[in-house]
Coordinates of C-alpha atoms in Angstrom, one line a residue:
Chain A
M1174 CA 10.7 27.9 -31.1
A1175 CA 7.4 27.9 -29.3
A1176 CA 7.4 24.3 -29.4
L1177 CA 10.9 24.2 -27.5
S1178 CA 9.8 26.8 -25.0
D1179 CA 6.8 24.9 -24.2
F1180 CA 8.9 21.7 -23.9
I1181 CA 11.2 23.3 -21.4
N1182 CA 8.5 25.3 -19.4
L1183 CA 5.7 22.7 -19.3
Y1184 CA 7.6 19.4 -19.3
L1185 CA 11.3 19.7 -18.3
L1186 CA 11.1 22.3 -15.5
P1187 CA 8.0 20.8 -13.8
G1188 CA 9.7 17.3 -14.0
L1189 CA 12.8 18.6 -12.3
V1190 CA 10.8 20.4 -9.7
V1191 CA 8.7 17.1 -8.9
G1192 CA 12.0 14.9 -9.1
C1193 CA 13.5 17.0 -6.3
I1194 CA 10.3 16.4 -4.4
Y1195 CA 10.6 12.8 -5.3
A1196 CA 14.4 12.7 -4.4
L1197 CA 13.7 14.0 -0.7
G1198 CA 11.1 11.2 -0.1
A1199 CA 13.3 8.6 -1.5
I1200 CA 16.3 9.5 0.3
G1201 CA 14.6 8.7 3.5
I1202 CA 13.1 5.4 2.1
S1203 CA 16.6 4.5 1.0
L1204 CA 18.6 5.4 4.0
L1205 CA 16.0 3.6 6.4
F1206 CA 16.2 0.4 4.4
G1207 CA 20.0 0.5 4.7
I1208 CA 20.0 1.0 8.4
L1209 CA 16.6 -0.8 9.6
R1210 CA 16.3 -3.2 6.7
F1211 CA 12.7 -2.6 6.0
A1212 CA 10.7 -0.8 3.6
H1213 CA 9.0 2.0 5.1
F1214 CA 5.6 2.1 3.7
A1215 CA 4.4 5.2 6.0
H1216 CA 6.9 7.4 4.4
G1217 CA 4.5 9.1 1.8
D1218 CA 2.3 10.1 4.9
M1219 CA 5.3 11.5 6.6
M1220 CA 5.7 13.7 3.9
T1221 CA 1.9 14.4 4.1
L1222 CA 2.4 15.2 7.9
G1223 CA 5.2 17.7 7.1
A1224 CA 2.9 19.8 4.7
Y1225 CA 0.1 19.8 7.3
L1226 CA 2.5 20.8 10.1
A1227 CA 3.5 23.9 7.8
I1228 CA -0.1 24.6 7.4
I1229 CA -0.6 25.3 11.1
F1230 CA 2.0 28.5 10.9
T1231 CA 0.7 29.4 7.4
A1232 CA -3.2 29.5 8.2
S1233 CA -3.0 30.6 11.9
W1234 CA -0.2 33.2 11.8
G1235 CA 0.1 34.0 8.2
W1236 CA 3.8 32.7 8.0
S1237 CA 5.3 32.3 4.5
P1238 CA 5.4 28.5 3.9
Y1239 CA 9.5 28.7 3.7
A1240 CA 9.5 30.2 7.0
A1241 CA 7.1 27.3 8.4
L1242 CA 9.4 24.7 6.4
P1243 CA 12.2 24.4 9.3
V1244 CA 9.5 24.2 11.8
A1245 CA 7.7 21.4 9.9
V1246 CA 10.9 19.5 9.5
I1247 CA 11.6 19.7 13.1
G1248 CA 8.0 18.5 14.0
A1249 CA 8.1 15.6 11.6
A1250 CA 11.5 14.6 13.0
I1251 CA 10.1 14.5 16.5
V1252 CA 6.8 12.5 15.4
A1253 CA 9.1 10.0 13.6
L1254 CA 11.1 9.5 16.7
G1255 CA 8.0 9.1 18.7
L1256 CA 6.5 6.7 16.3
D1257 CA 10.0 4.5 16.1
R1258 CA 10.0 4.3 19.8
A1259 CA 6.5 3.1 20.0
F1260 CA 6.1 0.9 16.9
Y1261 CA 9.4 0.0 15.3
K1262 CA 11.6 -0.4 18.1
P1263 CA 10.1 -3.7 19.7
F1264 CA 10.8 -5.3 16.1
R1265 CA 14.6 -4.6 16.0
R1266 CA 15.5 -8.4 16.4
A1267 CA 12.5 -9.4 14.2
P1268 CA 12.5 -10.1 10.5
G1269 CA 12.4 -6.9 8.5
I1270 CA 8.9 -7.9 7.1
V1271 CA 7.3 -7.5 10.7
S1272 CA 8.3 -4.1 10.5
V1273 CA 6.8 -3.5 7.2
I1274 CA 3.7 -4.8 8.5
A1275 CA 4.0 -2.4 11.5
S1276 CA 4.5 0.5 9.0
F1277 CA 1.1 -0.5 7.6
G1278 CA -0.5 0.3 10.8
V1279 CA 1.5 3.5 11.2
M1280 CA 0.4 4.5 7.8
L1281 CA -3.2 4.0 8.8
M1282 CA -2.8 5.9 12.0
L1283 CA -1.0 8.7 10.5
R1284 CA -3.3 9.3 7.6
S1285 CA -6.4 9.0 9.9
A1286 CA -4.9 11.3 12.6
I1287 CA -4.4 13.7 9.9
Q1288 CA -7.9 13.6 8.6
L1289 CA -9.3 14.0 12.1
I1290 CA -7.2 17.1 12.8
W1291 CA -7.1 18.7 9.7
G1292 CA -10.1 17.5 7.9
V1293 CA -10.4 15.8 4.2
D1294 CA -10.4 19.1 2.2
V1295 CA -7.7 20.1 -0.2
K1296 CA -5.7 23.0 1.2
T1297 CA -3.2 25.5 0.0
Y1298 CA -0.8 27.8 1.6
D1299 CA -2.1 31.0 0.1
I1300 CA 1.1 32.2 -1.6
G1301 CA -0.6 34.5 -4.0
I1302 CA 0.3 34.7 -7.6
R1303 CA 3.9 35.3 -8.4
F1304 CA 4.4 36.2 -12.0
P1305 CA 7.3 33.9 -13.5
M1306 CA 10.6 35.4 -14.5
E1307 CA 11.4 35.3 -18.1
F1308 CA 14.8 34.6 -19.5
G1309 CA 14.4 34.5 -23.3
L1310 CA 12.7 31.1 -23.9
L1311 CA 12.5 30.2 -20.2
K1312 CA 9.8 31.0 -17.9
I1313 CA 10.7 30.2 -14.4
A1314 CA 8.4 30.6 -11.3
P1315 CA 10.2 31.7 -8.3
R1316 CA 8.9 28.7 -6.3
Q1317 CA 10.5 26.4 -8.7
V1318 CA 13.9 28.0 -8.3
T1319 CA 13.4 27.6 -4.6
I1320 CA 12.5 24.2 -4.4
V1321 CA 15.5 23.1 -6.7
L1322 CA 18.1 25.3 -4.8
V1323 CA 16.8 24.1 -1.5
T1324 CA 16.8 20.4 -2.3
A1325 CA 20.3 20.9 -3.7
A1326 CA 21.5 22.4 -0.6
L1327 CA 19.8 19.7 1.7
V1328 CA 21.5 16.9 -0.6
V1329 CA 25.0 18.7 -0.2
A1330 CA 24.3 19.1 3.6
L1331 CA 23.5 15.3 3.6
H1332 CA 26.7 14.6 1.7
L1333 CA 28.9 16.5 4.0
F1334 CA 27.3 14.7 7.0
L1335 CA 27.6 11.5 5.8
T1336 CA 31.5 11.8 4.7
R1337 CA 32.6 14.4 7.2
T1338 CA 30.9 14.0 10.3
R1339 CA 31.7 10.8 12.8
L1340 CA 28.0 10.3 13.1
G1341 CA 27.5 10.2 9.3
K1342 CA 30.3 7.7 9.0
A1343 CA 28.9 5.7 11.9
M1344 CA 25.7 5.5 9.7
R1345 CA 27.3 4.4 6.7
A1346 CA 29.0 1.7 8.5
V1347 CA 25.8 0.5 10.0
S1348 CA 24.4 0.5 6.8
D1349 CA 27.2 -1.5 5.4
D1350 CA 27.3 -4.2 8.2
A1351 CA 25.2 -3.4 11.4
D1352 CA 26.6 -6.3 13.3
L1353 CA 30.3 -5.4 12.5
A1354 CA 29.5 -1.5 13.3
R1355 CA 28.0 -2.8 16.7
V1356 CA 30.9 -4.7 17.8
S1357 CA 33.3 -1.7 16.9
G1358 CA 31.5 0.2 19.5
I1359 CA 29.3 2.3 17.4
N1360 CA 26.0 3.3 19.1
V1361 CA 23.5 1.8 16.9
E1362 CA 20.3 3.0 18.4
Q1363 CA 21.9 6.6 18.2
V1364 CA 22.5 6.0 14.7
I1365 CA 18.8 4.7 14.1
R1366 CA 17.6 7.9 15.9
W1367 CA 19.4 10.1 13.5
T1368 CA 18.2 8.2 10.5
W1369 CA 14.8 8.8 11.4
I1370 CA 15.4 12.4 12.1
I1371 CA 17.1 12.9 8.6
G1372 CA 14.6 10.5 7.0
A1373 CA 11.5 12.1 8.3
G1374 CA 12.9 15.8 8.2
L1375 CA 13.7 15.5 4.3
A1376 CA 10.2 14.0 3.8
A1377 CA 8.6 16.8 5.3
A1378 CA 10.6 19.4 3.6
G1379 CA 9.3 17.4 0.5
G1380 CA 5.8 17.7 1.5
V1381 CA 5.9 21.4 2.1
F1382 CA 7.3 21.6 -1.3
I1383 CA 4.5 20.0 -2.6
G1384 CA 2.2 22.3 -0.8
I1385 CA 4.0 25.4 -2.1
Q1386 CA 3.9 23.7 -5.7
T1387 CA 0.3 22.7 -6.0
K1388 CA -2.0 21.7 -3.0
V1389 CA -2.2 19.6 0.1
H1390 CA -4.4 16.7 0.9
P1391 CA -4.5 13.8 3.3
N1392 CA -4.2 11.0 0.6
M1393 CA -1.2 12.6 -1.1
G1394 CA 1.0 10.4 0.9
W1395 CA -0.4 7.4 -0.7
D1396 CA -0.1 8.8 -4.1
L1397 CA 3.6 9.5 -3.7
L1398 CA 4.4 5.9 -2.2
L1399 CA 4.7 4.3 -5.8
P1400 CA 7.0 6.9 -7.4
L1401 CA 9.0 7.0 -4.0
F1402 CA 9.8 3.3 -4.2
A1403 CA 10.3 3.5 -7.8
A1404 CA 13.0 6.2 -7.2
A1405 CA 14.6 4.4 -4.5
V1406 CA 14.6 1.1 -6.5
L1407 CA 16.0 2.7 -9.5
G1408 CA 18.7 4.3 -7.3
G1409 CA 19.6 1.2 -5.6
I1410 CA 17.9 0.8 -2.3
G1411 CA 20.1 1.6 0.6
R1412 CA 22.2 4.2 -1.3
P1413 CA 21.2 7.7 -0.6
Y1414 CA 22.7 9.5 -3.4
G1415 CA 21.3 7.0 -5.8
A1416 CA 17.7 8.0 -4.3
V1417 CA 18.5 11.4 -5.4
A1418 CA 19.3 10.2 -8.9
G1419 CA 16.4 7.9 -8.9
G1420 CA 14.0 10.6 -7.7
L1421 CA 15.0 13.1 -10.3
A1422 CA 14.8 10.4 -13.1
I1423 CA 11.2 9.3 -12.1
G1424 CA 10.0 12.9 -11.8
L1425 CA 11.6 13.7 -15.2
A1426 CA 10.1 10.3 -16.7
Q1427 CA 6.5 11.0 -15.5
E1428 CA 6.5 14.5 -16.8
L1429 CA 8.3 13.8 -20.2
A1430 CA 6.2 10.8 -20.8
T1431 CA 3.3 13.2 -21.3
Y1432 CA 4.8 15.3 -24.0
R1433 CA 3.4 15.2 -27.5
W1434 CA 6.5 13.2 -28.8
F1435 CA 5.1 11.5 -31.9
S1436 CA 1.7 13.4 -32.4
D1437 CA -0.6 16.0 -31.2
E1438 CA -2.0 13.7 -28.2
P1439 CA 0.3 13.4 -25.3
F1440 CA 2.4 10.3 -25.5
V1441 CA 1.2 8.8 -22.2
D1442 CA -2.2 10.3 -20.8
P1443 CA -1.5 12.5 -17.9
G1444 CA -3.9 10.3 -15.7
Y1445 CA -1.3 7.5 -16.2
K1446 CA 1.8 9.1 -14.7
P1447 CA 2.0 6.9 -11.8
A1448 CA 1.9 3.9 -14.4
V1449 CA 5.2 5.4 -15.8
A1450 CA 7.0 5.4 -12.3
F1451 CA 5.8 1.6 -11.8
S1452 CA 6.9 0.6 -15.3
V1453 CA 10.4 2.0 -14.6
M1454 CA 10.3 0.2 -11.2
V1455 CA 9.4 -3.3 -12.8
V1456 CA 11.9 -3.0 -15.6
M1457 CA 14.5 -2.3 -13.0
L1458 CA 13.4 -5.0 -10.8
I1459 CA 13.6 -7.6 -13.7
W1460 CA 16.9 -6.2 -15.3
R1461 CA 18.9 -5.1 -12.3
P1462 CA 17.4 -5.3 -8.8
T1463 CA 20.3 -3.8 -7.0
G1464 CA 19.5 -0.5 -9.0
L1465 CA 21.5 1.5 -11.1
F1466 CA 24.0 2.1 -8.3
K1467 CA 24.4 -1.3 -6.8
G1468 CA 22.3 -1.3 -3.8
R1469 CA 21.5 -3.8 -1.6
S1470 CA 19.7 -7.2 -2.9
Chain B
M809 CA -34.6 -2.1 15.9
T810 CA -37.3 -4.4 14.6
L811 CA -36.6 -8.1 14.8
L812 CA -36.6 -8.3 10.8
G813 CA -34.2 -5.3 10.7
F814 CA -31.9 -7.2 13.2
S815 CA -31.9 -10.2 11.4
S816 CA -31.2 -8.4 8.0
Y817 CA -28.2 -6.7 9.9
L818 CA -27.0 -10.3 10.9
I819 CA -27.2 -11.6 7.4
A820 CA -25.4 -8.6 6.0
L821 CA -22.8 -9.0 8.9
G822 CA -22.6 -12.5 8.0
T823 CA -22.2 -12.0 4.1
M824 CA -19.4 -9.4 4.6
S825 CA -17.5 -11.5 7.1
G826 CA -17.7 -14.4 4.6
I827 CA -16.3 -12.3 1.7
Y828 CA -13.5 -11.1 4.0
A829 CA -12.9 -14.7 5.0
L830 CA -12.2 -15.6 1.6
L831 CA -9.8 -12.8 1.3
C832 CA -7.9 -13.8 4.5
L833 CA -7.8 -17.4 3.3
G834 CA -6.4 -16.4 0.0
L835 CA -3.9 -14.1 1.6
N836 CA -2.9 -16.9 3.9
L837 CA -2.2 -19.0 1.1
Q838 CA 0.1 -16.6 -0.1
W839 CA 1.6 -15.1 3.1
G840 CA 0.8 -18.0 5.9
F841 CA 1.9 -20.7 3.6
A842 CA 4.6 -19.6 1.4
G843 CA 5.7 -16.2 2.9
L844 CA 4.8 -14.0 -0.2
F845 CA 4.2 -10.6 0.8
N846 CA 1.4 -9.4 -1.4
A847 CA 0.4 -5.7 -0.7
G848 CA -1.7 -5.7 -3.7
I849 CA -4.7 -7.7 -2.5
A850 CA -7.1 -5.0 -4.2
A851 CA -5.6 -5.8 -7.8
F852 CA -7.0 -9.5 -7.6
F853 CA -10.0 -8.7 -5.7
A854 CA -10.7 -5.9 -8.5
I855 CA -9.8 -8.4 -11.4
G856 CA -12.3 -10.8 -9.8
A857 CA -15.0 -8.1 -9.1
Y858 CA -14.8 -6.3 -12.6
V859 CA -14.7 -9.3 -14.9
A860 CA -17.6 -10.9 -12.9
A861 CA -19.6 -7.6 -13.2
I862 CA -18.9 -7.1 -16.8
L863 CA -19.7 -10.6 -17.9
A864 CA -22.9 -11.0 -15.8
S865 CA -24.3 -7.4 -15.9
A866 CA -26.8 -6.1 -18.3
D867 CA -26.2 -4.2 -21.3
S868 CA -24.9 -0.6 -20.9
A869 CA -24.1 2.3 -23.1
V870 CA -21.4 3.4 -21.1
H871 CA -19.1 0.7 -20.4
L872 CA -18.5 -3.1 -21.8
G873 CA -21.0 -5.5 -20.8
G874 CA -24.2 -7.1 -21.6
F875 CA -23.0 -10.5 -21.8
G876 CA -25.7 -11.5 -19.3
L877 CA -23.6 -14.8 -18.5
P878 CA -24.7 -16.8 -15.4
V879 CA -22.8 -16.6 -12.3
A880 CA -21.8 -20.0 -12.6
L881 CA -19.8 -19.1 -15.4
A882 CA -18.8 -15.8 -14.8
W883 CA -17.2 -16.3 -11.4
P884 CA -14.9 -19.2 -12.5
V885 CA -13.7 -16.9 -15.9
A886 CA -13.0 -14.0 -13.1
M887 CA -11.1 -16.2 -11.0
A888 CA -9.1 -17.8 -14.0
A889 CA -8.4 -14.1 -15.1
A890 CA -7.0 -13.2 -11.8
G891 CA -5.0 -16.3 -11.9
A892 CA -3.4 -15.7 -15.0
L893 CA -2.5 -11.8 -13.7
A894 CA -1.0 -13.6 -10.9
W895 CA 1.0 -16.0 -12.8
V896 CA 2.6 -13.2 -15.0
I897 CA 3.1 -11.0 -12.1
G898 CA 4.6 -14.1 -10.2
R899 CA 6.9 -15.0 -13.0
I900 CA 8.4 -11.7 -12.8
C901 CA 8.5 -10.8 -9.0
L902 CA 8.6 -14.2 -7.2
T903 CA 12.2 -14.4 -7.3
L904 CA 12.4 -11.0 -5.2
Q905 CA 12.9 -10.8 -1.6
G906 CA 10.0 -9.7 0.8
D907 CA 10.0 -5.9 0.5
Y908 CA 10.6 -5.9 -3.1
L909 CA 7.5 -8.2 -3.7
A910 CA 5.5 -5.8 -1.5
M911 CA 6.5 -2.8 -3.5
A912 CA 5.9 -4.3 -6.7
S913 CA 2.5 -5.7 -5.6
I914 CA 1.1 -2.4 -4.5
G915 CA 2.4 -0.9 -7.6
I916 CA 0.4 -3.4 -9.7
A917 CA -2.8 -2.7 -7.5
E918 CA -2.4 1.2 -8.1
V919 CA -1.8 0.9 -11.8
L920 CA -5.0 -1.5 -12.1
R921 CA -6.8 1.2 -10.0
I922 CA -5.9 3.9 -12.3
I923 CA -6.7 1.7 -15.4
I924 CA -10.2 1.1 -13.9
K925 CA -10.5 4.8 -12.9
N926 CA -9.6 6.1 -16.5
E927 CA -11.1 3.4 -19.0
E928 CA -14.7 4.3 -18.9
W929 CA -15.4 2.4 -22.1
L930 CA -14.3 -0.7 -20.0
T931 CA -15.3 -0.3 -16.5
G932 CA -17.6 2.8 -16.2
G933 CA -14.8 4.8 -14.6
T934 CA -16.0 6.5 -11.3
R935 CA -19.6 6.1 -12.6
G936 CA -19.2 2.2 -12.1
I937 CA -21.0 -0.6 -13.0
A938 CA -24.8 -0.8 -12.1
A939 CA -27.3 -3.4 -12.2
I940 CA -25.4 -6.5 -11.4
P941 CA -27.6 -9.3 -10.7
R942 CA -27.5 -10.9 -7.3
P943 CA -28.1 -14.7 -7.2
F944 CA -31.5 -15.6 -5.8
E945 CA -32.8 -12.2 -5.9
T946 CA -35.7 -12.9 -8.3
L947 CA -36.0 -16.5 -7.1
L948 CA -37.0 -15.9 -3.5
P949 CA -38.7 -13.2 -1.5
A950 CA -37.3 -10.7 0.3
P951 CA -35.2 -11.8 3.5
W952 CA -34.8 -15.2 2.5
N953 CA -32.8 -14.3 -1.0
N954 CA -30.3 -12.6 1.2
L955 CA -30.3 -15.6 3.5
A956 CA -29.8 -17.9 0.5
F957 CA -27.0 -15.7 -0.9
L958 CA -25.2 -16.0 2.7
G959 CA -25.6 -19.5 2.5
L960 CA -23.9 -19.7 -0.8
I961 CA -21.0 -17.7 0.6
V962 CA -20.8 -20.1 3.7
V963 CA -20.5 -22.9 1.5
L964 CA -17.9 -21.5 -0.6
V965 CA -16.0 -20.4 2.5
A966 CA -16.2 -24.1 3.8
I967 CA -15.0 -25.4 0.5
V968 CA -12.0 -23.0 0.4
Y969 CA -11.2 -23.7 4.1
L970 CA -11.4 -27.5 3.8
A971 CA -9.1 -27.5 0.5
A972 CA -6.8 -25.2 2.3
E973 CA -6.6 -27.5 5.4
R974 CA -5.6 -30.4 3.0
A975 CA -3.3 -28.5 1.5
W976 CA -1.6 -27.4 4.8
A977 CA -1.4 -30.9 5.8
S978 CA -0.3 -32.2 2.4
P979 CA 3.5 -32.5 1.1
W980 CA 2.5 -29.5 -1.0
G981 CA 2.0 -27.4 2.2
R982 CA 4.8 -28.7 3.7
S983 CA 7.1 -27.8 0.8
L984 CA 5.7 -24.5 1.0
R985 CA 6.5 -23.9 4.6
A986 CA 9.9 -25.2 4.3
I987 CA 10.5 -22.8 1.3
R988 CA 8.9 -19.9 3.4
D989 CA 11.4 -20.9 6.3
S990 CA 14.3 -21.3 4.3
D991 CA 14.4 -21.0 0.5
V992 CA 17.8 -22.0 0.4
A993 CA 17.5 -25.2 2.3
A994 CA 14.3 -26.1 0.3
A995 CA 16.3 -25.8 -2.8
A996 CA 19.1 -27.8 -1.6
I997 CA 16.9 -30.7 -1.2
G998 CA 15.6 -30.6 -4.5
K999 CA 12.3 -28.3 -4.2
N1000 CA 11.4 -26.0 -7.1
V1001 CA 11.1 -23.1 -5.2
A1002 CA 9.9 -20.8 -8.0
Q1003 CA 7.2 -23.3 -9.1
F1004 CA 6.0 -23.6 -5.5
R1005 CA 5.7 -20.1 -4.9
L1006 CA 4.1 -19.6 -8.1
E1007 CA 1.3 -22.1 -7.5
A1008 CA 0.7 -20.6 -3.9
F1009 CA 0.6 -17.0 -5.4
V1010 CA -1.9 -18.0 -8.2
L1011 CA -4.1 -20.1 -6.1
G1012 CA -4.3 -17.3 -3.6
A1013 CA -5.2 -14.7 -6.2
M1014 CA -7.7 -16.9 -7.5
V1015 CA -9.6 -17.0 -4.3
M1016 CA -9.2 -13.3 -3.7
A1017 CA -10.7 -12.9 -7.2
L1018 CA -13.6 -15.0 -6.0
A1019 CA -14.3 -12.7 -3.0
G1020 CA -14.2 -9.9 -5.4
A1021 CA -16.8 -11.5 -7.6
L1022 CA -19.0 -12.3 -4.7
S1023 CA -18.7 -8.7 -3.3
A1024 CA -19.8 -7.3 -6.6
H1025 CA -22.7 -9.3 -6.8
Y1026 CA -23.6 -8.7 -3.4
F1027 CA -23.7 -4.8 -3.5
K1028 CA -25.2 -4.9 -7.1
F1029 CA -22.9 -2.1 -7.9
L1030 CA -19.2 -1.8 -8.5
G1031 CA -17.4 1.4 -8.5
T1032 CA -13.8 2.6 -7.8
T1033 CA -14.5 2.9 -4.2
A1034 CA -15.2 -0.4 -4.0
I1035 CA -11.4 -1.4 -4.5
E1036 CA -9.9 1.4 -2.1
P1037 CA -6.7 -0.1 -0.9
L1038 CA -7.6 0.7 2.8
M1039 CA -10.8 -1.4 2.7
V1040 CA -9.6 -4.3 0.6
T1041 CA -5.6 -4.7 0.9
F1042 CA -4.8 -3.2 4.4
L1043 CA -7.9 -4.2 6.6
V1044 CA -7.2 -7.7 5.2
W1045 CA -3.9 -7.7 6.5
V1046 CA -5.0 -6.5 9.8
M1047 CA -7.5 -9.4 9.9
L1048 CA -5.0 -12.1 8.9
I1049 CA -2.3 -10.9 11.6
V1050 CA -5.0 -10.6 14.2
G1051 CA -6.4 -13.9 13.6
G1052 CA -3.1 -15.7 13.2
S1053 CA -1.3 -16.2 9.9
G1054 CA -0.5 -19.7 9.0
N1055 CA -3.5 -20.8 10.2
N1056 CA -6.7 -21.1 8.3
R1057 CA -9.1 -20.8 11.3
G1058 CA -7.2 -17.9 12.4
A1059 CA -7.7 -16.5 8.8
I1060 CA -11.5 -16.8 9.4
L1061 CA -11.7 -15.9 12.9
G1062 CA -9.7 -12.6 12.2
A1063 CA -12.1 -11.6 9.4
M1064 CA -15.3 -12.3 11.3
L1065 CA -13.8 -10.5 14.3
I1066 CA -12.2 -7.4 12.5
W1067 CA -15.5 -6.9 10.5
L1068 CA -17.8 -7.3 13.7
I1069 CA -15.5 -4.6 15.3
W1070 CA -15.5 -2.6 12.1
S1071 CA -19.3 -2.4 11.5
A1072 CA -20.4 -2.5 15.2
T1073 CA -18.3 0.6 15.8
E1074 CA -20.0 2.2 12.8
L1075 CA -23.3 1.4 14.5
L1076 CA -22.3 3.0 17.7
T1077 CA -20.8 6.0 16.0
N1078 CA -23.9 6.8 14.0
R1079 CA -25.5 7.8 17.2
L1080 CA -23.0 10.5 17.7
P1081 CA -23.8 14.1 17.0
A1082 CA -23.8 14.9 13.2
E1083 CA -20.7 17.0 13.3
W1084 CA -18.8 13.6 14.6
I1085 CA -20.2 11.2 12.3
T1086 CA -17.7 12.1 9.4
R1087 CA -15.0 12.2 11.8
S1088 CA -15.6 9.1 13.4
S1089 CA -14.9 7.0 10.5
Y1090 CA -11.1 8.3 10.9
I1091 CA -11.2 7.2 14.4
R1092 CA -11.9 3.8 13.5
V1093 CA -9.2 3.6 11.0
L1094 CA -6.8 4.9 13.6
L1095 CA -8.0 2.3 16.1
I1096 CA -7.8 -0.4 13.8
G1097 CA -4.1 0.8 13.0
L1098 CA -3.4 0.8 16.7
L1099 CA -5.1 -2.6 17.1
L1100 CA -2.7 -4.0 14.6
Q1101 CA 0.3 -2.7 16.5
V1102 CA -1.0 -4.1 19.7
V1103 CA -1.4 -7.6 18.1
L1104 CA 1.9 -7.6 16.5
Q1105 CA 3.6 -6.6 19.7
K1106 CA 1.7 -8.6 22.5
F1107 CA 0.4 -11.5 20.4
G1108 CA 3.1 -11.8 17.6
K1109 CA 1.3 -14.8 16.2
G1110 CA -2.3 -13.8 16.3
L1111 CA -5.0 -15.3 18.2
L1112 CA -4.9 -18.6 16.7
P1113 CA -0.9 -19.2 16.2
E1114 CA 0.2 -21.4 13.5
K1115 CA 0.8 -25.0 14.6
P1116 CA 1.9 -28.0 12.3
P1117 CA -0.4 -30.7 11.1
R1118 CA -0.6 -33.8 13.0
L1119 CA 1.9 -36.5 11.5
V1120 CA 0.2 -39.6 10.3
G1121 CA -0.1 -42.1 13.0
E1122 CA 0.7 -39.4 15.7
R1123 CA -1.7 -39.6 18.6
R1124 CA -3.6 -36.5 20.0
E1125 CA -2.2 -36.7 23.5
T1126 CA 1.3 -36.6 22.5
R1127 CA 0.6 -32.9 21.4

């Protein structure tokens, strides 16, 4: 029983939590690809930005990170709108790959700005130690419950937005066929603005969750990029629901791969977790590049 | 600064510009010629650097090595190793569209970096590989050996440049440009798209590996900090975009210009008060990012834009 308890508490639950965080980042990558037709390489750094924006409030005024989360989300959305206006809007009519190069530049600028403002040291939110709740075999930390529940709530909200609101429907229309959407009178620029707000907002929430779960450092966005892309590709790029499934799958795969499956040693050395995400991505690219949920090719 | 100090600074500047020029020429083969979006330059640079260092360095208790091969042998092997890796990756990824190749190649570079960091028996991990011999080091006295090494780099850059120019004007280069601009049209007139792409990808990777090998032997030490994606992958992209992709001279110009800015600003910021020196390196990255954006928006084709080669028999005046 101890082995099962270990498996659930040390591998399955952390995998689920990491998966939620990846899902929040991958949704943005997938939505942006659907609407703007380019892979946003600065998306990991949007998550870092969210995590650091929250630090302003936790460090200076002693806010709880959960209270700082909405402010960080709004802040990241505003920054994303500014970045879009300055660095992506000029390339709307250019091939998508030019925007990818521009996102390289944004990535360098975001990261160095974060390093400049907040320094390079690892930071935490000072939540204090909360003892995990025990339910028989399960040992669940309150923050794990919060992260999973808030992520679920955000995904449901996104679903309602995409299916019930005019703007959400317009967003799906632009994603399916931008030209057709434009001639049917949809304000494409408005749709793009909301894509940035949602994508950057969810990324910022994911970034704050990383800070709540572990710690914050300026390079974490770079380390996130590979699992985020893997999640988006797995779910079928351009498909936000696929990105959620992909994020959960990649998070679980990374954690479960380090379990002692066949011997007393971890099956995959924990240092190689990013390689697990990469392997999944490569297998998908060979076997089914459109992803499990038939995304864009 | 003394005259000797200044001249050794110039030599160092030239050496690094040359190494970056090779990286840029390699990337130009892939992106400028064939439109292949390689976001994992660091992977091929690292393969070149580590294979050369392991083959040529002295015996060590920590990592694999002690073969003591001469560079004339180690460097071609390093290039071949990177070419082999590029071939495998190319077979898997080159059918993918631009963004997918970018994601896959960045993944390869990251996984390779993790392997290099973790497998100490092979690479020395974060402690790295020390005592890599630099050519001419024991042959000549102090400033002259560095100058000779610079000369070697200049010769190598010239060889790669001339070969790339020949390739640009050749039917091979023309086919690559046709594939880059429309792979469907190129396939329709019977070009083997996959094969051409693979060739450009492998050749570019080999040039990048040569740059990696040169860099390892220049610094005489190789650790994981030498293959940081910022300094290898992204700086090279900035160089090629600024210089002008699709133009071999642009690639070299971009490398020299950006490296000059990069190292001259370091010289400048070192005079700042101490508490600003650590921060200044981030200001430099910020400005390099901004420079990339300005060039992309204002000079989309770079300082030396791409131009098609002169046709046989065409007169200069007509252009």
